[in-house]
Short mmCIF file of C-alpha atoms and ligand atoms in Angstrom, two decimals:
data_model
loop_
_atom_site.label_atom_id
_atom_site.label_comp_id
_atom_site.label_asym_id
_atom_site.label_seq_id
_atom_site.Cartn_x
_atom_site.Cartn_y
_atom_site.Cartn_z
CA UNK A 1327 -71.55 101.86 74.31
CA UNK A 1328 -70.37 104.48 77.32
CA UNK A 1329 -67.05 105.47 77.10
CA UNK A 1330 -64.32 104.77 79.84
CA UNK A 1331 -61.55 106.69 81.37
CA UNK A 1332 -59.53 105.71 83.63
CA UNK A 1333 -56.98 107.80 85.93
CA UNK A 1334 -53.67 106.93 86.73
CA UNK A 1335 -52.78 105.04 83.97
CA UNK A 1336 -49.13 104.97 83.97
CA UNK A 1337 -49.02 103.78 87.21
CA UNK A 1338 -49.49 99.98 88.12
CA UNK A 1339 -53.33 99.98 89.04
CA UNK A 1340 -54.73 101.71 86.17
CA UNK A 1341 -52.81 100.30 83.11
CA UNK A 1342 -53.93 96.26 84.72
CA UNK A 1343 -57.42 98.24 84.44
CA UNK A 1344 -57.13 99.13 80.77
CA UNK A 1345 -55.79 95.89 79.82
CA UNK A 1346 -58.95 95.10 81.71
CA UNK A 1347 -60.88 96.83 79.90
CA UNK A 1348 -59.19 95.79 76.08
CA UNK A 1349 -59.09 92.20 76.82
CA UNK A 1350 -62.96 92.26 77.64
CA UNK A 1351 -63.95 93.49 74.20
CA UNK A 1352 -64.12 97.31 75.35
CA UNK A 1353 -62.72 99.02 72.12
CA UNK A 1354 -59.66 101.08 72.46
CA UNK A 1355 -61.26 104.08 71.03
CA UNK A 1356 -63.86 103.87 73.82
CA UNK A 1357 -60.82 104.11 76.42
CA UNK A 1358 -59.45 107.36 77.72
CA UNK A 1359 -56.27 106.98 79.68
CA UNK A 1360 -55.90 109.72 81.85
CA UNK A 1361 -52.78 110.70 82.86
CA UNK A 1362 -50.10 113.65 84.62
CA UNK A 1363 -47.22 112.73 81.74
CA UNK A 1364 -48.91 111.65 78.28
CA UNK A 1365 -45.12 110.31 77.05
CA UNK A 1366 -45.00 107.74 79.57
CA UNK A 1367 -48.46 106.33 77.36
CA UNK A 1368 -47.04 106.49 73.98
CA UNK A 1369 -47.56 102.38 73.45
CA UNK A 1370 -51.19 102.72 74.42
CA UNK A 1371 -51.68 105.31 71.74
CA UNK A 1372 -50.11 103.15 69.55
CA UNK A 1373 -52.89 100.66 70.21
CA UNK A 1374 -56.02 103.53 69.91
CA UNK A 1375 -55.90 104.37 73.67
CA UNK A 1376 -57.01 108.05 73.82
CA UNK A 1377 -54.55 108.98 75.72
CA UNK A 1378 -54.95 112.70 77.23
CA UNK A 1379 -53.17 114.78 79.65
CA UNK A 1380 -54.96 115.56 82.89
CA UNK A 1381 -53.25 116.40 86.33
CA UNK A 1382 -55.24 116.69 89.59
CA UNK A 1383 -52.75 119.27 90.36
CA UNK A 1384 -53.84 121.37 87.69
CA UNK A 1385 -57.95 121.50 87.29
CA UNK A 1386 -57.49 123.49 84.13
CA UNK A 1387 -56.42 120.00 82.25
CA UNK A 1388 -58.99 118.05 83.70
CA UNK A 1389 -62.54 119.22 81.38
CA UNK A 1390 -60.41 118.89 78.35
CA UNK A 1391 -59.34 115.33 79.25
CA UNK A 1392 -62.99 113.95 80.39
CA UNK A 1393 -65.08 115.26 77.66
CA UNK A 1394 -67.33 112.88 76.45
CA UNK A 1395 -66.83 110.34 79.08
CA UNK A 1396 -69.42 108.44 80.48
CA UNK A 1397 -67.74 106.14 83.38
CA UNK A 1398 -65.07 107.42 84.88
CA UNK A 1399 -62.58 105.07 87.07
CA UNK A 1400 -60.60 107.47 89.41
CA UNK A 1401 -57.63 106.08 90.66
CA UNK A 1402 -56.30 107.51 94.12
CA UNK A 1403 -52.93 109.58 93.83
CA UNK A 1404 -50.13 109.29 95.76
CA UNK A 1405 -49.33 112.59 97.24
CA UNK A 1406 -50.95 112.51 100.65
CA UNK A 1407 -52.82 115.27 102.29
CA UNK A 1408 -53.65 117.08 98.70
CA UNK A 1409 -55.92 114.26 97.80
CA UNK A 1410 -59.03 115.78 98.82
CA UNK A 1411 -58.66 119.02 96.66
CA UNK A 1412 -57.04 117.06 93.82
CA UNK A 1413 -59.74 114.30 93.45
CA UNK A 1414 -62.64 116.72 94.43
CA UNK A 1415 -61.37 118.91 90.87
CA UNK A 1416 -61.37 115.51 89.36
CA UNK A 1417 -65.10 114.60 90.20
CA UNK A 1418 -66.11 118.29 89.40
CA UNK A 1419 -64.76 118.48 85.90
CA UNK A 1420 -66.13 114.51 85.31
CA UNK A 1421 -69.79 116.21 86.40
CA UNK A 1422 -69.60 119.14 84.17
CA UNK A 1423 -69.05 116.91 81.30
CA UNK A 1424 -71.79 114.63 82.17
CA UNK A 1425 -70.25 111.41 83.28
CA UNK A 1426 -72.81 109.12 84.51
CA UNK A 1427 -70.97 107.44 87.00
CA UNK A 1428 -67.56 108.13 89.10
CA UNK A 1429 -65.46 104.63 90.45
CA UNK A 1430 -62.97 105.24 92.91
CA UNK A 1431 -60.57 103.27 94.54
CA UNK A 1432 -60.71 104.29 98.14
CA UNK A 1433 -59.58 101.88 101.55
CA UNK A 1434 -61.22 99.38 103.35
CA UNK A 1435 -63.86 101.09 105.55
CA UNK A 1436 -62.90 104.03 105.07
CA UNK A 1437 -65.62 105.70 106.95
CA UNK A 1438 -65.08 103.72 110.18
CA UNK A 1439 -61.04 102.50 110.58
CA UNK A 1440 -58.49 103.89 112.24
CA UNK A 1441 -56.38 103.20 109.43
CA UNK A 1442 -54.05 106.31 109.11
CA UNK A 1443 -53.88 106.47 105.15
CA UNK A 1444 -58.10 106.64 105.32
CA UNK A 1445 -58.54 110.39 106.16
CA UNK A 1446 -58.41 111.32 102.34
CA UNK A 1447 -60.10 108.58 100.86
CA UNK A 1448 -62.92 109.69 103.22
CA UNK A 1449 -62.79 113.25 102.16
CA UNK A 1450 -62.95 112.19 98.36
CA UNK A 1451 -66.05 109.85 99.14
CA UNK A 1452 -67.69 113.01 100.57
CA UNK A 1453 -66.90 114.95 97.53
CA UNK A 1454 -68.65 112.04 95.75
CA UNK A 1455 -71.69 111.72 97.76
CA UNK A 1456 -72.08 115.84 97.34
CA UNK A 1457 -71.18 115.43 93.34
CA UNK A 1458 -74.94 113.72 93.22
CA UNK A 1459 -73.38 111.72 90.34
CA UNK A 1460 -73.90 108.06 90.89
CA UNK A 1461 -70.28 106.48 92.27
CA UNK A 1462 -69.40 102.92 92.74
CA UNK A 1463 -66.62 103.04 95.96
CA UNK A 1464 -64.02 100.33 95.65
CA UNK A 1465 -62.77 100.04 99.39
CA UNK A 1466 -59.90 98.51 98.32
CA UNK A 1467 -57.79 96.55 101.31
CA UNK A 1468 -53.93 96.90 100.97
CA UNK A 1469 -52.27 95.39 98.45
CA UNK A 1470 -50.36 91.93 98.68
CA UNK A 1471 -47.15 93.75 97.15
CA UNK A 1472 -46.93 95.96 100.17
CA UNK A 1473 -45.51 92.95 101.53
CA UNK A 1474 -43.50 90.58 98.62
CA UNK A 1475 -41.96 94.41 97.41
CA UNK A 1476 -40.10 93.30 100.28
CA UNK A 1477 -38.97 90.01 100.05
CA UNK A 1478 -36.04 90.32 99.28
CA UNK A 1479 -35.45 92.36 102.94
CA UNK A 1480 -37.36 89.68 104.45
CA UNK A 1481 -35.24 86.75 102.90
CA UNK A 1482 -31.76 88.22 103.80
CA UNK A 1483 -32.51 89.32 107.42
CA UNK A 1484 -34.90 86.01 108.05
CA UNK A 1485 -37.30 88.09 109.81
CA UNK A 1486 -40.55 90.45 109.02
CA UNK A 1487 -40.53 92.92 112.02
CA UNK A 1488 -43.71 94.61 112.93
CA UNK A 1489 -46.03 95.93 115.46
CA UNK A 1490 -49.68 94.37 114.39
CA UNK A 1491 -49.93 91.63 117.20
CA UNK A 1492 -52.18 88.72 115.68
CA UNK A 1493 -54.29 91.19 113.50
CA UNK A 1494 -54.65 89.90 110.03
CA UNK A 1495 -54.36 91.80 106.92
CA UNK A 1496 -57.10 90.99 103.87
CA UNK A 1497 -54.19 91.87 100.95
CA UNK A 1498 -54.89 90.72 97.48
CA UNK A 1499 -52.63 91.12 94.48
CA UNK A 1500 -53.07 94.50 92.48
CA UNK A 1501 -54.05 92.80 89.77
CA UNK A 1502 -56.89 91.50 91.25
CA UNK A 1503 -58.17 94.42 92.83
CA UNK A 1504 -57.88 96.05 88.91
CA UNK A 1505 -59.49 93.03 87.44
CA UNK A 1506 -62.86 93.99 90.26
CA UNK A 1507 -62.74 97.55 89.14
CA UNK A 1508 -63.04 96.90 85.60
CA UNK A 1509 -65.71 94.72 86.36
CA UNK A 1510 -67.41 97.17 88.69
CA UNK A 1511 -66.94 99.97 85.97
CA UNK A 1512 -68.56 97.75 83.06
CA UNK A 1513 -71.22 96.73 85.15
CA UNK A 1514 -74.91 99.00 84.34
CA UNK A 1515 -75.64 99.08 88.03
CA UNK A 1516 -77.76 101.81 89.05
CA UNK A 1517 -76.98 103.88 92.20
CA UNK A 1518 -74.61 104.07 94.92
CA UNK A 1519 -72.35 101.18 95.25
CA UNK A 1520 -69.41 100.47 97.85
CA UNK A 1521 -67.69 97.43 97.85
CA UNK A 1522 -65.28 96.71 100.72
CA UNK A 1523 -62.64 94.27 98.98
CA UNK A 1524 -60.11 92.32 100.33
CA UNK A 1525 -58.81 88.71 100.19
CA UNK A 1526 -57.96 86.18 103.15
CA UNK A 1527 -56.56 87.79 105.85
CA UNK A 1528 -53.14 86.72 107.36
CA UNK A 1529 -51.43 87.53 109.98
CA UNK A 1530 -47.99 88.69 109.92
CA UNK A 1531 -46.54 85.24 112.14
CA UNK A 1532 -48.99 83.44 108.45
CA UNK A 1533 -47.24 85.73 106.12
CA UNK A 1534 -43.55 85.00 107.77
CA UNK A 1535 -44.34 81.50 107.40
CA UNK A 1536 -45.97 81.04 103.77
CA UNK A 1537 -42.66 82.80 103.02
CA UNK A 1538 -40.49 80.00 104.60
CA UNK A 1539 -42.68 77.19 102.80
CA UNK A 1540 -42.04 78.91 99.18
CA UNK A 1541 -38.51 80.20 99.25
CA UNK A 1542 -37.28 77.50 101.36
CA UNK A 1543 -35.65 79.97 103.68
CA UNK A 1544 -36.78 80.37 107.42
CA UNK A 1545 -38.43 83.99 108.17
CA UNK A 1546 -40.10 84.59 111.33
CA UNK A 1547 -42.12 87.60 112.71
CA UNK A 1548 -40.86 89.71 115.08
CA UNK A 1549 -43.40 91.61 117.26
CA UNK A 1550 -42.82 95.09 119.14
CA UNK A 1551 -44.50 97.38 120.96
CA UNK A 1552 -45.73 100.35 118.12
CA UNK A 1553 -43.48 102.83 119.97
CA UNK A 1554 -40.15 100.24 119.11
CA UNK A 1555 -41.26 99.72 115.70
CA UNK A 1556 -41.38 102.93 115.06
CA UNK A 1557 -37.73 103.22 116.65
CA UNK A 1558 -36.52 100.59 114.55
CA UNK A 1559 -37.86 102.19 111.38
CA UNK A 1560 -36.19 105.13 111.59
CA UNK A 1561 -32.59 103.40 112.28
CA UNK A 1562 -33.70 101.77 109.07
CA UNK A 1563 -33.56 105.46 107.25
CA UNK A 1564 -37.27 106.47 107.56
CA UNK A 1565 -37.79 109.96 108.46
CA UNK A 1566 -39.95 109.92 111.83
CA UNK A 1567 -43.26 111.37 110.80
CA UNK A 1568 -42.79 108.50 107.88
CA UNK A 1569 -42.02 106.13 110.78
CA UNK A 1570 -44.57 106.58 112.94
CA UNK A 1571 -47.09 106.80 110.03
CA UNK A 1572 -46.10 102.82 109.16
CA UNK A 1573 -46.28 102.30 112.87
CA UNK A 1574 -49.73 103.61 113.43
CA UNK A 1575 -50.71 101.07 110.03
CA UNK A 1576 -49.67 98.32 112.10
CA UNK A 1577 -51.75 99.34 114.74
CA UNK A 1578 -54.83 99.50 113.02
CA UNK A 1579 -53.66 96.28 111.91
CA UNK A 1580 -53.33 94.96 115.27
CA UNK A 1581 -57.06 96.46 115.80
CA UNK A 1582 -58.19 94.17 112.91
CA UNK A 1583 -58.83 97.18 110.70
CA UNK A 1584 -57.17 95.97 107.72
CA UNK A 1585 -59.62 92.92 108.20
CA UNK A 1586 -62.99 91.97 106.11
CA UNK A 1587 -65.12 89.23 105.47
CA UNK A 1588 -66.76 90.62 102.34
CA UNK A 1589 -66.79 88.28 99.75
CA UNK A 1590 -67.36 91.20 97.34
CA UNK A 1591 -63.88 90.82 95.78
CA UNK A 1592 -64.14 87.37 94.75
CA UNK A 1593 -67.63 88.06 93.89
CA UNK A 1594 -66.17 90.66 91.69
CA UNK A 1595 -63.82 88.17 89.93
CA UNK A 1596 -66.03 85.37 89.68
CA UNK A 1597 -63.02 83.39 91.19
CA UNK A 1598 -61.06 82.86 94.10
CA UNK A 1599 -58.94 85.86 95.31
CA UNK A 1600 -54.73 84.88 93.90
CA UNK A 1601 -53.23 82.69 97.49
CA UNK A 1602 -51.05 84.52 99.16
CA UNK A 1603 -48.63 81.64 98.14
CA UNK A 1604 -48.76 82.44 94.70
CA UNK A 1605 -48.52 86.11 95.09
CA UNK A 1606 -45.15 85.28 97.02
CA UNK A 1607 -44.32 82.60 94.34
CA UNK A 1608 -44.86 84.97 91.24
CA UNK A 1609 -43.15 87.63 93.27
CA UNK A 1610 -40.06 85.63 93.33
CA UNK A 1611 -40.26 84.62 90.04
CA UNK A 1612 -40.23 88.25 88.61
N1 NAP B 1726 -54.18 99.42 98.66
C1 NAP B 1726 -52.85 99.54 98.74
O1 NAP B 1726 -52.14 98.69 99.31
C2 NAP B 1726 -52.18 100.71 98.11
C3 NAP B 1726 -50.78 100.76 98.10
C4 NAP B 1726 -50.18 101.83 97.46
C5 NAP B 1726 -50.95 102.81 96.88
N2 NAP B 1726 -52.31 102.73 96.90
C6 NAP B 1726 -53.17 103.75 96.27
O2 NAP B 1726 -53.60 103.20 95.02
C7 NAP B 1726 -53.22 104.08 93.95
C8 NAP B 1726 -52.86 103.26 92.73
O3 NAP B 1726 -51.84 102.36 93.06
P1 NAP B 1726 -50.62 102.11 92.07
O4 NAP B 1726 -49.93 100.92 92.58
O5 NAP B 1726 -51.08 102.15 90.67
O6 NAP B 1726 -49.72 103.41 92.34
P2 NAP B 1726 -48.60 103.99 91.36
O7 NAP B 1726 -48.03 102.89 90.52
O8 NAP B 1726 -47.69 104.80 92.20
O9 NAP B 1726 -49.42 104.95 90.37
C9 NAP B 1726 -49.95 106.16 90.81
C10 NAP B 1726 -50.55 106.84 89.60
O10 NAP B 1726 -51.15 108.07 90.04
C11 NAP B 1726 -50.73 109.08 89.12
N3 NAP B 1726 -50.76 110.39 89.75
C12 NAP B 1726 -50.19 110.76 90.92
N4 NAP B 1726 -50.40 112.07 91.12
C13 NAP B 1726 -51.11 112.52 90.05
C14 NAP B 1726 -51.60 113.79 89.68
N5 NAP B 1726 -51.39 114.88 90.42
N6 NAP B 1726 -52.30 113.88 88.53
C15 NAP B 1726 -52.51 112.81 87.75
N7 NAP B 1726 -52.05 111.58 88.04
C16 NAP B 1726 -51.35 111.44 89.18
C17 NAP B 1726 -49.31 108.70 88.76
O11 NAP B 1726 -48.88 109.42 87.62
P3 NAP B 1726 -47.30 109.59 87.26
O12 NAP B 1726 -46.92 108.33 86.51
O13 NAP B 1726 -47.27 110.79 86.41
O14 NAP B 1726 -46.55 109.73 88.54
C18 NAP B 1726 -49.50 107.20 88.53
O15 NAP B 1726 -50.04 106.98 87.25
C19 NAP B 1726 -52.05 104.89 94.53
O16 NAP B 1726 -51.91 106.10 93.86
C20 NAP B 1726 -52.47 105.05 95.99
O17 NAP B 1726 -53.42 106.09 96.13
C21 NAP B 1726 -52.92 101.69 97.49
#
């Protein structure tokens, strides 16, 4: 049997990807959890993880912490612009040891949209393509908790303001988009594989109103021009690089960027994507 790692395990993606991988049978020996601060894993190695340290910050961790892995699931990190360099050390110390195949969880069409957040994930699936080690590319759409993290905001003010027009947005829950990648990593497929994976799209007017049907509160969408949104984001506290960053999302969303047909994520699952209802339902009851 190969042996996993996994990146990124003490955030929220990669530990739903080794319970993935434990509740399938995968033995806990078998799983490496990589991670930046081995004491935030202590339970897993309770439980027979192999938990090791390895920071893309720092490529001297990374051979000691992929030895004698076989599939490697590389999670995307969070601090934007030094992906490229920190996943590209990632892939090159996961080659040296001989993995056999390199998952990674970049953005929905990531080689065409004018998504803003894209521009590392498609640096990193360049640094793939050049590794020559066979990758599996999870083009992962945005999550559905980019929107019920917010409930709360949206219940109190009764409105979700925006700037994507009609454009739809193909969320799914995390969990979901773990529960594909654990699948996609178990799976002996041979070659390159990219999977663009998203759920049913929404609009933001559909999201403001599955939220009035399951909270019993009425929200409605509010729709400006980019250049207002971004206005009213930064009278909300953001910084303006940060709001004009969430203002250019909406306008790929508005573009129908954050959009996709692909059935490969329920494919994946070998069930229906979560509703958006019950996202928002388990989101309240958390
Ligand atoms: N599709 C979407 O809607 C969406 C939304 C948000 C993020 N994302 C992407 O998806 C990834 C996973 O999502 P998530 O919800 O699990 O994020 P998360 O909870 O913030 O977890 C991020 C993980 O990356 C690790 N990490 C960050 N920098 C690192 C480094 N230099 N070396 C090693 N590990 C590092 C963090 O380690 P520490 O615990 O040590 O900080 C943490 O384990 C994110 O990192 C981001 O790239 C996608």
């Amino acid at each position: 049997m190969p042996r996993y790692a996994v990146t990124g395990v003490t955030g929220h993606f990669g530990r739903h990807v080794v319970e993935e991988l434990l509740s399938r049978g995968v033995p806990a020996d078998d799983v490496v959890a990589v991670v930046r601060t081995p004491g935030k894993a202590t339970e897993l190695v309770e439980r027979g993880v192999q938990v090791r340290e390895g920071d893309y910050s720092r490529p001297e961790t990374l051979p000691a912490a992929l030895v004698d892995v076989q599939r490697l699931l590389l999670v995307s990190g969070t601090e934007v612009g030094q992906r490229v360099a920190q996943h590209t050390a990632v892939i090159e110390a996961a080659k040296a040891n001989g993995a056999e195949r390199i998952a990674y969880t970049s953005v929905l069409r990531a080689d065409t949209t004018t998504n803003p957040v894209a521009g590392d994930h498609r640096g990193t699936e360049e640094a793939l393509r050049t590794s020559g080690v066979p990758f599996t590319v999870l083009r992962n759409c945005w999550y559905t908790e980019v929107y019920t993290a917010q409930l709360s905001q949206y219940l109190e003010r009764g409105e979700i303001l925006g700037a994507a027009g009609t454009g739809k947005v193909s969320a799914a829950p995390r969990a979901d988009y773990a529960a594909a990648a654990a699948t996609a990593l178990l799976d002996d497929a041979a070659g390159d594989v990219v999977y663009e994976l998203g759920g049913p799209g929404f609009s933001m007017e559909e999201l403001a109103t599955t939220v009035s049907q399951v909270s019993g509160t009425k929200v409605v969408y509010r729709d400006l021009p980019s250049d207002d949104y971004a206005v009213a984001l930064e009278a909300a506290g953001f910084d303006a690089g940060a709001a004009a960053f969430v203002a250019a999302i909406d306008t790929a969303i508005a573009s129908g960027d954050l959009e996709t047909d692909s059935d490969d994520l329920p494919r994946l699952l070998g069930r229906p994507v979560t509703p958006l209802a019950d996202a928002i339902r388990n989101a309240m009851a958390a």
